[in-house]
Amino acid sequence: LLAENGAKVVARAWTDPAFRQRLLADGKAAIAEFGIGLPAIQRQVYVLENTPAVHNVIVCTLCSCTATTLIGPPPNWYEDLEYRARVVREARSVLQEMGCPVAPETEVRVWDTTADTRFMVLPMQPPETIGWPEDRLAAIVTRDSLIGVARLSADGG
């Protein structure tokens, strides 16, 4: 599965602070360290870090573009016109409906892909997973968390 590529990147970012810094500064270059080839058209790949203060979510309002090499094929709901329109206007409501409520004090940022720019969310690491090896961490990362519509837990939820 292509989402495994993103999961491996996330697991490394959680365990290697220097890699995390490189990933957030230049996503495309850091991802290349894994030997993951990105399509030439994707001139920019930004990795957006979710924190207690900021929650990032991705959308493609024109079609259904994602960083497929990292996230995998877009899910059906991502392609749906209702999601694409509503997440821009009422992100908190959409996230709530998808089971990912965001605290009122947390800023929500919606990122819209373009022809040459893709995004991937670096989800928050569940605190109970600190100290886990990378392969175990990667196993809990989901496609939806890479898009920003799900939070992670140690049991993979």
PDB file of C-alpha atoms in Angstrom:
ATOM      1  CA  LEU A   1       0.000   0.000   0.000  1.00  0.00           C
ATOM      2  CA  LEU A   2       1.225   3.470  -0.850  1.00  0.00           C
ATOM      3  CA  ALA A   3       0.022   4.857   2.502  1.00  0.00           C
ATOM      4  CA  GLU A   4       2.774   2.722   4.025  1.00  0.00           C
ATOM      5  CA  ASN A   5       5.286   5.159   2.507  1.00  0.00           C
ATOM      6  CA  GLY A   6       3.729   8.045   4.429  1.00  0.00           C
ATOM      7  CA  ALA A   7       3.500   5.926   7.574  1.00  0.00           C
ATOM      8  CA  LYS A   8       7.229   5.156   7.434  1.00  0.00           C
ATOM      9  CA  VAL A   9       8.022   8.845   6.979  1.00  0.00           C
ATOM     10  CA  VAL A  10       5.831   9.738   9.978  1.00  0.00           C
ATOM     11  CA  ALA A  11       7.401   7.039  12.167  1.00  0.00           C
ATOM     12  CA  ARG A  12      10.890   8.342  11.355  1.00  0.00           C
ATOM     13  CA  ALA A  13       9.816  11.925  12.105  1.00  0.00           C
ATOM     14  CA  TRP A  14       8.486  10.805  15.479  1.00  0.00           C
ATOM     15  CA  THR A  15      11.743   9.049  16.409  1.00  0.00           C
ATOM     16  CA  ASP A  16      14.385  11.250  14.781  1.00  0.00           C
ATOM     17  CA  PRO A  17      14.209  14.975  15.640  1.00  0.00           C
ATOM     18  CA  ALA A  18      16.792  15.936  12.997  1.00  0.00           C
ATOM     19  CA  PHE A  19      14.792  14.142  10.294  1.00  0.00           C
ATOM     20  CA  ARG A  20      11.603  15.811  11.554  1.00  0.00           C
ATOM     21  CA  GLN A  21      13.232  19.224  11.111  1.00  0.00           C
ATOM     22  CA  ARG A  22      14.365  18.334   7.579  1.00  0.00           C
ATOM     23  CA  LEU A  23      10.908  16.984   6.755  1.00  0.00           C
ATOM     24  CA  LEU A  24       9.119  20.129   7.890  1.00  0.00           C
ATOM     25  CA  ALA A  25      11.673  22.392   6.165  1.00  0.00           C
ATOM     26  CA  ASP A  26      11.794  20.547   2.823  1.00  0.00           C
ATOM     27  CA  GLY A  27       9.362  17.663   2.600  1.00  0.00           C
ATOM     28  CA  LYS A  28      10.360  16.539  -0.872  1.00  0.00           C
ATOM     29  CA  ALA A  29      14.083  16.301  -0.030  1.00  0.00           C
ATOM     30  CA  ALA A  30      13.481  14.501   3.282  1.00  0.00           C
ATOM     31  CA  ILE A  31      11.089  12.024   1.655  1.00  0.00           C
ATOM     32  CA  ALA A  32      13.734  11.313  -1.002  1.00  0.00           C
ATOM     33  CA  GLU A  33      15.968  10.000   1.815  1.00  0.00           C
ATOM     34  CA  PHE A  34      13.636   6.975   1.879  1.00  0.00           C
ATOM     35  CA  GLY A  35      14.130   6.331  -1.830  1.00  0.00           C
ATOM     36  CA  ILE A  36      10.484   7.244  -2.398  1.00  0.00           C
ATOM     37  CA  GLY A  37      10.179   8.691  -5.875  1.00  0.00           C
ATOM     38  CA  LEU A  38       7.654  11.468  -6.320  1.00  0.00           C
ATOM     39  CA  PRO A  39       6.172  12.388  -9.710  1.00  0.00           C
ATOM     40  CA  ALA A  40       8.034  15.225 -11.423  1.00  0.00           C
ATOM     41  CA  ILE A  41       4.844  17.300 -11.585  1.00  0.00           C
ATOM     42  CA  GLN A  42       4.826  17.449  -7.777  1.00  0.00           C
ATOM     43  CA  ARG A  43       7.390  20.204  -7.544  1.00  0.00           C
ATOM     44  CA  GLN A  44       6.510  20.915  -3.901  1.00  0.00           C
ATOM     45  CA  VAL A  45       5.545  18.496  -1.147  1.00  0.00           C
ATOM     46  CA  TYR A  46       4.817  20.122   2.178  1.00  0.00           C
ATOM     47  CA  VAL A  47       4.500  18.198   5.410  1.00  0.00           C
ATOM     48  CA  LEU A  48       2.171  19.925   7.864  1.00  0.00           C
ATOM     49  CA  GLU A  49       2.644  19.186  11.558  1.00  0.00           C
ATOM     50  CA  ASN A  50      -0.425  18.787  13.731  1.00  0.00           C
ATOM     51  CA  THR A  51       0.088  20.089  17.266  1.00  0.00           C
ATOM     52  CA  PRO A  52      -2.232  20.866  20.183  1.00  0.00           C
ATOM     53  CA  ALA A  53      -2.369  24.449  18.854  1.00  0.00           C
ATOM     54  CA  VAL A  54      -2.821  23.753  15.110  1.00  0.00           C
ATOM     55  CA  HIS A  55      -4.765  21.068  13.253  1.00  0.00           C
ATOM     56  CA  ASN A  56      -4.099  20.719   9.517  1.00  0.00           C
ATOM     57  CA  VAL A  57      -6.433  19.087   7.001  1.00  0.00           C
ATOM     58  CA  ILE A  58      -5.966  18.545   3.266  1.00  0.00           C
ATOM     59  CA  VAL A  59      -8.412  18.953   0.403  1.00  0.00           C
ATOM     60  CA  CYS A  60      -8.362  19.317  -3.351  1.00  0.00           C
ATOM     61  CA  THR A  61     -11.254  21.620  -4.179  1.00  0.00           C
ATOM     62  CA  LEU A  62     -10.892  21.208  -7.953  1.00  0.00           C
ATOM     63  CA  CYS A  63     -10.686  17.428  -8.213  1.00  0.00           C
ATOM     64  CA  SER A  64      -9.220  14.901  -5.791  1.00  0.00           C
ATOM     65  CA  CYS A  65      -5.430  15.242  -5.931  1.00  0.00           C
ATOM     66  CA  THR A  66      -3.356  13.895  -3.067  1.00  0.00           C
ATOM     67  CA  ALA A  67       0.278  12.984  -2.564  1.00  0.00           C
ATOM     68  CA  THR A  68      -0.642   9.493  -3.793  1.00  0.00           C
ATOM     69  CA  THR A  69       2.890   8.145  -3.428  1.00  0.00           C
ATOM     70  CA  LEU A  70       2.697   8.891   0.316  1.00  0.00           C
ATOM     71  CA  ILE A  71      -0.998   8.716   1.170  1.00  0.00           C
ATOM     72  CA  GLY A  72      -2.259   6.232  -1.393  1.00  0.00           C
ATOM     73  CA  PRO A  73      -5.271   6.629  -3.650  1.00  0.00           C
ATOM     74  CA  PRO A  74      -7.790   9.155  -2.350  1.00  0.00           C
ATOM     75  CA  PRO A  75     -10.705   7.629  -0.448  1.00  0.00           C
ATOM     76  CA  ASN A  76     -14.200   7.985  -1.910  1.00  0.00           C
ATOM     77  CA  TRP A  77     -15.219  10.638   0.617  1.00  0.00           C
ATOM     78  CA  TYR A  78     -12.168  12.759  -0.364  1.00  0.00           C
ATOM     79  CA  GLU A  79     -13.377  12.802  -3.969  1.00  0.00           C
ATOM     80  CA  ASP A  80     -16.918  13.733  -2.937  1.00  0.00           C
ATOM     81  CA  LEU A  81     -17.972  17.244  -3.925  1.00  0.00           C
ATOM     82  CA  GLU A  82     -19.613  17.779  -0.519  1.00  0.00           C
ATOM     83  CA  TYR A  83     -16.362  17.119   1.372  1.00  0.00           C
ATOM     84  CA  ARG A  84     -14.359  19.252  -1.068  1.00  0.00           C
ATOM     85  CA  ALA A  85     -16.725  22.205  -0.667  1.00  0.00           C
ATOM     86  CA  ARG A  86     -17.621  21.924   3.010  1.00  0.00           C
ATOM     87  CA  VAL A  87     -14.181  21.333   4.537  1.00  0.00           C
ATOM     88  CA  VAL A  88     -13.076  24.745   3.272  1.00  0.00           C
ATOM     89  CA  ARG A  89     -16.113  26.570   4.662  1.00  0.00           C
ATOM     90  CA  GLU A  90     -16.804  24.606   7.825  1.00  0.00           C
ATOM     91  CA  ALA A  91     -13.772  22.478   8.611  1.00  0.00           C
ATOM     92  CA  ARG A  92     -14.608  22.020  12.297  1.00  0.00           C
ATOM     93  CA  SER A  93     -18.049  20.628  11.502  1.00  0.00           C
ATOM     94  CA  VAL A  94     -16.698  18.258   8.860  1.00  0.00           C
ATOM     95  CA  LEU A  95     -13.946  17.032  11.191  1.00  0.00           C
ATOM     96  CA  GLN A  96     -16.492  16.525  13.992  1.00  0.00           C
ATOM     97  CA  GLU A  97     -18.725  14.508  11.656  1.00  0.00           C
ATOM     98  CA  MET A  98     -15.750  12.372  10.645  1.00  0.00           C
ATOM     99  CA  GLY A  99     -14.982  11.551  14.279  1.00  0.00           C
ATOM    100  CA  CYS A 100     -12.089  13.983  14.655  1.00  0.00           C
ATOM    101  CA  PRO A 101     -13.353  16.828  16.832  1.00  0.00           C
ATOM    102  CA  VAL A 102     -11.021  19.793  17.218  1.00  0.00           C
ATOM    103  CA  ALA A 103     -10.916  21.824  20.438  1.00  0.00           C
ATOM    104  CA  PRO A 104     -12.221  25.387  20.129  1.00  0.00           C
ATOM    105  CA  GLU A 105      -8.819  26.811  21.080  1.00  0.00           C
ATOM    106  CA  THR A 106      -7.060  24.850  18.299  1.00  0.00           C
ATOM    107  CA  GLU A 107      -6.562  26.666  15.011  1.00  0.00           C
ATOM    108  CA  VAL A 108      -7.740  24.679  11.966  1.00  0.00           C
ATOM    109  CA  ARG A 109      -5.812  25.177   8.740  1.00  0.00           C
ATOM    110  CA  VAL A 110      -7.180  23.815   5.459  1.00  0.00           C
ATOM    111  CA  TRP A 111      -4.641  23.223   2.680  1.00  0.00           C
ATOM    112  CA  ASP A 112      -5.798  22.997  -0.925  1.00  0.00           C
ATOM    113  CA  THR A 113      -3.594  21.055  -3.342  1.00  0.00           C
ATOM    114  CA  THR A 114      -2.632  22.535  -6.685  1.00  0.00           C
ATOM    115  CA  ALA A 115      -1.362  21.122  -9.966  1.00  0.00           C
ATOM    116  CA  ASP A 116       2.221  21.039  -8.674  1.00  0.00           C
ATOM    117  CA  THR A 117       1.889  21.148  -4.875  1.00  0.00           C
ATOM    118  CA  ARG A 118       0.894  18.299  -2.577  1.00  0.00           C
ATOM    119  CA  PHE A 119       0.551  18.062   1.187  1.00  0.00           C
ATOM    120  CA  MET A 120       0.815  15.381   3.852  1.00  0.00           C
ATOM    121  CA  VAL A 121      -0.109  15.797   7.512  1.00  0.00           C
ATOM    122  CA  LEU A 122       2.341  14.760  10.205  1.00  0.00           C
ATOM    123  CA  PRO A 123      -0.137  13.609  12.852  1.00  0.00           C
ATOM    124  CA  MET A 124       0.517  13.985  16.548  1.00  0.00           C
ATOM    125  CA  GLN A 125       2.188  10.961  18.063  1.00  0.00           C
ATOM    126  CA  PRO A 126       0.032   9.257  20.692  1.00  0.00           C
ATOM    127  CA  PRO A 127       1.921   9.805  23.980  1.00  0.00           C
ATOM    128  CA  GLU A 128       1.613   6.166  24.969  1.00  0.00           C
ATOM    129  CA  THR A 129       3.671   5.180  21.877  1.00  0.00           C
ATOM    130  CA  ILE A 130       6.801   7.162  22.768  1.00  0.00           C
ATOM    131  CA  GLY A 131       9.737   4.777  22.744  1.00  0.00           C
ATOM    132  CA  TRP A 132       8.187   2.354  20.252  1.00  0.00           C
ATOM    133  CA  PRO A 133      10.337   1.197  17.314  1.00  0.00           C
ATOM    134  CA  GLU A 134       9.657   2.719  13.892  1.00  0.00           C
ATOM    135  CA  ASP A 135       7.976  -0.367  12.421  1.00  0.00           C
ATOM    136  CA  ARG A 136       5.482  -0.526  15.276  1.00  0.00           C
ATOM    137  CA  LEU A 137       4.808   3.217  15.004  1.00  0.00           C
ATOM    138  CA  ALA A 138       4.286   3.015  11.233  1.00  0.00           C
ATOM    139  CA  ALA A 139       1.669   0.302  11.789  1.00  0.00           C
ATOM    140  CA  ILE A 140      -0.664   2.717  13.620  1.00  0.00           C
ATOM    141  CA  VAL A 141      -0.489   5.511  11.018  1.00  0.00           C
ATOM    142  CA  THR A 142      -3.593   5.638   8.825  1.00  0.00           C
ATOM    143  CA  ARG A 143      -4.332   7.220   5.467  1.00  0.00           C
ATOM    144  CA  ASP A 144      -6.977   9.399   7.129  1.00  0.00           C
ATOM    145  CA  SER A 145      -4.429  10.707   9.661  1.00  0.00           C
ATOM    146  CA  LEU A 146      -2.120  11.649   6.769  1.00  0.00           C
ATOM    147  CA  ILE A 147      -4.991  13.707   5.318  1.00  0.00           C
ATOM    148  CA  GLY A 148      -5.800  15.229   8.722  1.00  0.00           C
ATOM    149  CA  VAL A 149      -9.271  13.838   9.344  1.00  0.00           C
ATOM    150  CA  ALA A 150      -8.310  11.304  12.026  1.00  0.00           C
ATOM    151  CA  ARG A 151      -6.275  11.185  15.214  1.00  0.00           C
ATOM    152  CA  LEU A 152      -4.141   8.218  16.125  1.00  0.00           C
ATOM    153  CA  SER A 153      -4.012   5.990  19.160  1.00  0.00           C
ATOM    154  CA  ALA A 154      -1.772   3.142  20.248  1.00  0.00           C
ATOM    155  CA  ASP A 155      -4.396   0.618  19.170  1.00  0.00           C
ATOM    156  CA  GLY A 156      -4.411   1.972  15.614  1.00  0.00           C
ATOM    157  CA  GLY A 157      -7.605   4.007  15.925  1.00  0.00           C
TER     158      GLY A 157
END
